[in-house]
Coordinates of C-alpha atoms in Angstrom, one line a residue:
X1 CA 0.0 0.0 0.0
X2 CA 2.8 2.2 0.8
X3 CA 4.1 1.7 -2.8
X4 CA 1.3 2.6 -4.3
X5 CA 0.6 6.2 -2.3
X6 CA 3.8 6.8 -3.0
X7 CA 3.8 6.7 -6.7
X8 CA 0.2 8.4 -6.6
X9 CA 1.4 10.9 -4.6
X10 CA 4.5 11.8 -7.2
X11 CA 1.7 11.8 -10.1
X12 CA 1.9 14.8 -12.1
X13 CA 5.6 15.8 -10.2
X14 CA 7.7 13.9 -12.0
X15 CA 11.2 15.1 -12.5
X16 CA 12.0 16.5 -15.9
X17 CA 15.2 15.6 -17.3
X18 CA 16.9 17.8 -20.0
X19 CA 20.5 17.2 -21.6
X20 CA 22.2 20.7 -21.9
X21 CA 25.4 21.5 -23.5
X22 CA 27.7 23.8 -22.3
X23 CA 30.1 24.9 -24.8
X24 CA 32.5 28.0 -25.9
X25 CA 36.0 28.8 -26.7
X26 CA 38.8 28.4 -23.9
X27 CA 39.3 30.7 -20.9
X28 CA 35.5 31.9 -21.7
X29 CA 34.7 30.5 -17.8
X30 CA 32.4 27.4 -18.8
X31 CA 33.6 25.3 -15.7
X32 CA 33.5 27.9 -13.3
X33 CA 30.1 28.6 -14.2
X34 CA 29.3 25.5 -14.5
X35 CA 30.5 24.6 -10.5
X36 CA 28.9 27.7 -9.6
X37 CA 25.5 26.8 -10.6
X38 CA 26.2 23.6 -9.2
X39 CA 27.7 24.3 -5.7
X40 CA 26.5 27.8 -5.7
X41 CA 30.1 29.1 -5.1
X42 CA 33.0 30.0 -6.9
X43 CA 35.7 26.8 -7.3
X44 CA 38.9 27.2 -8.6
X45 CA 39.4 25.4 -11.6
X46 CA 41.8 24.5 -14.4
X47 CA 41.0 24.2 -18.3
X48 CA 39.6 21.1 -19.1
X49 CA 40.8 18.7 -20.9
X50 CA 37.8 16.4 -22.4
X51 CA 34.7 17.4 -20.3
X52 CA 32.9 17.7 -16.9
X53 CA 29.0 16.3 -16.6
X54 CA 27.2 17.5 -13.3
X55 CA 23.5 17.1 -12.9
X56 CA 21.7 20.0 -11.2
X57 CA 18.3 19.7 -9.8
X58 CA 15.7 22.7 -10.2
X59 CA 13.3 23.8 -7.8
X60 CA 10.5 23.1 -10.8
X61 CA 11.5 19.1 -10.9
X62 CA 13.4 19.9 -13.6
X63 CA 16.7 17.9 -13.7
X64 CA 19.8 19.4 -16.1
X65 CA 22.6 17.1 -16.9
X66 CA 25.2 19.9 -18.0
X67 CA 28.1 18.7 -20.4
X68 CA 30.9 21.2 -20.0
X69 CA 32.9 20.3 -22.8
X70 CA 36.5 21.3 -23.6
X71 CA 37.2 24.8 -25.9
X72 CA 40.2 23.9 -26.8
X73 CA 39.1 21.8 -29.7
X74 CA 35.7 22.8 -31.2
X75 CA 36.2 20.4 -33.7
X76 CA 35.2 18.0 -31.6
X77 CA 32.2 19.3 -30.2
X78 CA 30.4 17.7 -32.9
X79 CA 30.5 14.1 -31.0
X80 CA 28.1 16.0 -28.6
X81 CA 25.3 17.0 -30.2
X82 CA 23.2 14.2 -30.0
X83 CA 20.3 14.6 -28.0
X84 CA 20.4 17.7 -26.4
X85 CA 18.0 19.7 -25.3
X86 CA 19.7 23.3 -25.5
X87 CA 23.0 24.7 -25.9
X88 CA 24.7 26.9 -23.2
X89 CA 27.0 28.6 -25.4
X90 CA 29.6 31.2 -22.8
X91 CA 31.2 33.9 -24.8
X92 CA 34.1 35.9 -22.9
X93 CA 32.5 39.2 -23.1
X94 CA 35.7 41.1 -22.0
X95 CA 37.4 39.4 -25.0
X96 CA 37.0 41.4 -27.9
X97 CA 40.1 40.0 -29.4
X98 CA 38.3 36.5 -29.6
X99 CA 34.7 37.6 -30.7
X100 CA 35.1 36.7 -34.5
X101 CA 36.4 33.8 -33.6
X102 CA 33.6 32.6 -30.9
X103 CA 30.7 34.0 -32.9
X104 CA 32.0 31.5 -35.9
X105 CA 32.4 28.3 -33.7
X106 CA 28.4 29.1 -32.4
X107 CA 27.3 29.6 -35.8
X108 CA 29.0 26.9 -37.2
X109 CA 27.3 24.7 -34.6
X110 CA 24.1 26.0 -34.7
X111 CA 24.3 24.8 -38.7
X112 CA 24.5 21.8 -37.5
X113 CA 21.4 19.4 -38.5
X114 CA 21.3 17.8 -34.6
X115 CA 21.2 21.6 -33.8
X116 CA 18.3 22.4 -35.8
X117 CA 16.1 23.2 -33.2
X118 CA 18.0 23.8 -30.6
X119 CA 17.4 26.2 -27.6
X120 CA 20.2 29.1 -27.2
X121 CA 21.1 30.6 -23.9
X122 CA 24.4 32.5 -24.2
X123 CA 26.2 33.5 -21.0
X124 CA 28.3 36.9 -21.2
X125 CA 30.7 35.8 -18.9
X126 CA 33.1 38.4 -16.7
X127 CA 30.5 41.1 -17.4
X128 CA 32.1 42.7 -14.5
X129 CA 35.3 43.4 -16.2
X130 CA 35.7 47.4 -17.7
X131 CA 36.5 46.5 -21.2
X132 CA 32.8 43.7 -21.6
X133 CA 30.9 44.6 -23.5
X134 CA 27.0 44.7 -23.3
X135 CA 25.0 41.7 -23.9
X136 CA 23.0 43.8 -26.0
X137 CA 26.0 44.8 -28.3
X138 CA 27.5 41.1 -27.8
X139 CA 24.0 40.2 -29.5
X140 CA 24.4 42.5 -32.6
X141 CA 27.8 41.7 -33.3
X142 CA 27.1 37.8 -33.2
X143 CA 24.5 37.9 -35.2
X144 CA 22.0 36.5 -32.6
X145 CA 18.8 38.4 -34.1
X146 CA 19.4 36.7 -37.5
X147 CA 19.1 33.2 -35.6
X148 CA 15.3 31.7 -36.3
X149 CA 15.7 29.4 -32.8
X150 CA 14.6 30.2 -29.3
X151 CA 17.6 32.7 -27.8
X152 CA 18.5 34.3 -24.8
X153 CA 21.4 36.2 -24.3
X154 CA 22.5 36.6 -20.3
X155 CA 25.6 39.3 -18.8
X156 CA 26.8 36.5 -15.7
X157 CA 30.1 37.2 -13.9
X158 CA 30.6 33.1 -13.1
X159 CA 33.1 34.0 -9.6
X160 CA 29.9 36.2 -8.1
X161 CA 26.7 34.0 -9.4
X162 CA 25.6 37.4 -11.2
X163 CA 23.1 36.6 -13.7
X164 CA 23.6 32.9 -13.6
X165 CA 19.9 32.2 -11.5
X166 CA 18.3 34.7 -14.7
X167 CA 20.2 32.4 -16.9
X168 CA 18.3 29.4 -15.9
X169 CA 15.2 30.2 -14.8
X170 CA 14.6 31.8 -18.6
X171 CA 15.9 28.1 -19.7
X172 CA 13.8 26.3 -17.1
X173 CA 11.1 28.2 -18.3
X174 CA 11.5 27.6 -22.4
X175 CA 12.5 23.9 -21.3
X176 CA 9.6 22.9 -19.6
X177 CA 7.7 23.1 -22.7
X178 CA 10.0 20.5 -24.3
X179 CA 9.6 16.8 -24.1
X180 CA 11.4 14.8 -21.1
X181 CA 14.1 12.9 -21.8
X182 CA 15.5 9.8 -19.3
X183 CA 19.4 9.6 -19.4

């Protein structure tokens, strides 16, 4: 009997599982955001080599399995794709050196035909720094606007938490309209 109440009792709150990838060029801060939203505290880290999965639980029974994977090969990202449920793409916005070069690796992704369509939050990491630019001008010069795909563009600073919560609850929000996957 106890079986049963129990499993009437979870009816209609089931958790919601969603596969999210978490991608971007090196030193953009994916792993420290990624532990931050996890732990809800800055960790020191040190660049990745492969890829960190962590699994973080949503007050809305949603369940995100993260995939921080390496940027120092994009060409590999590809082996990724399959399955997800949105892309967490982190763009250094201090970094205006690299911003061709980001904005390229995210639209050649987004080409992609297991990309299709794909949910789009991107993180403007170290917002705090003076030389960031706005997420609104990060938007117009990577050509988000063009992009026919759900998008949200976030400013986070990943060693604070800034903007990270605003980050997900927009994605919690757009994902809880998807289908549930089990992993």
């Amino acid at each position: 009997m106890g079986l049963i109440y129990s499993l009437l009792s979870n009816f209609g709150n089931k958790e919601r599982n969603h596969r999210i990838l978490m991608l971007g060029i090196d030193a953009a801060g994916k792993t420290t955001l990624l532990y931050h939203m996890k732990l809800g505290e800055p960790v020191t880290t040190i660049p990745t080599i492969g890829f960190n999965v962590e699994t973080i639980q949503l007050a809305s029974n949603a369940v995100l399995t993260i995939w921080d994977v390496s940027g120092g090969c994009p060409a590999l990202w590809k082996y990724y794709l399959e399955s997800t449920d949105a892309l967490i793409y982190v763009v250094d916005a201090s970094d205006r050196d690299r911003l061709e070069e980001t904005t390229q690796h995210m639209m050649n992704l987004l080409a992609n035909e297991a990309l299709k369509n794909i949910v789009l939050l991107v993180l403007a990491n170290k917002a705090d720094l003076n030389d960031a630019i706005s997420s609104s001008q990060l938007a117009n010069e990577m050509g988000l606007y063009s992009l026919d795909i759900k998008w949200h563009i976030q400013s986070t600073v990943a060693t604070t938490g800034q903007g990270i919560s605003q980050g997900l609850e927009w994605l919690n929000n757009i994902l809880q309209k998807l289908p549930s996957h089990i992993y």
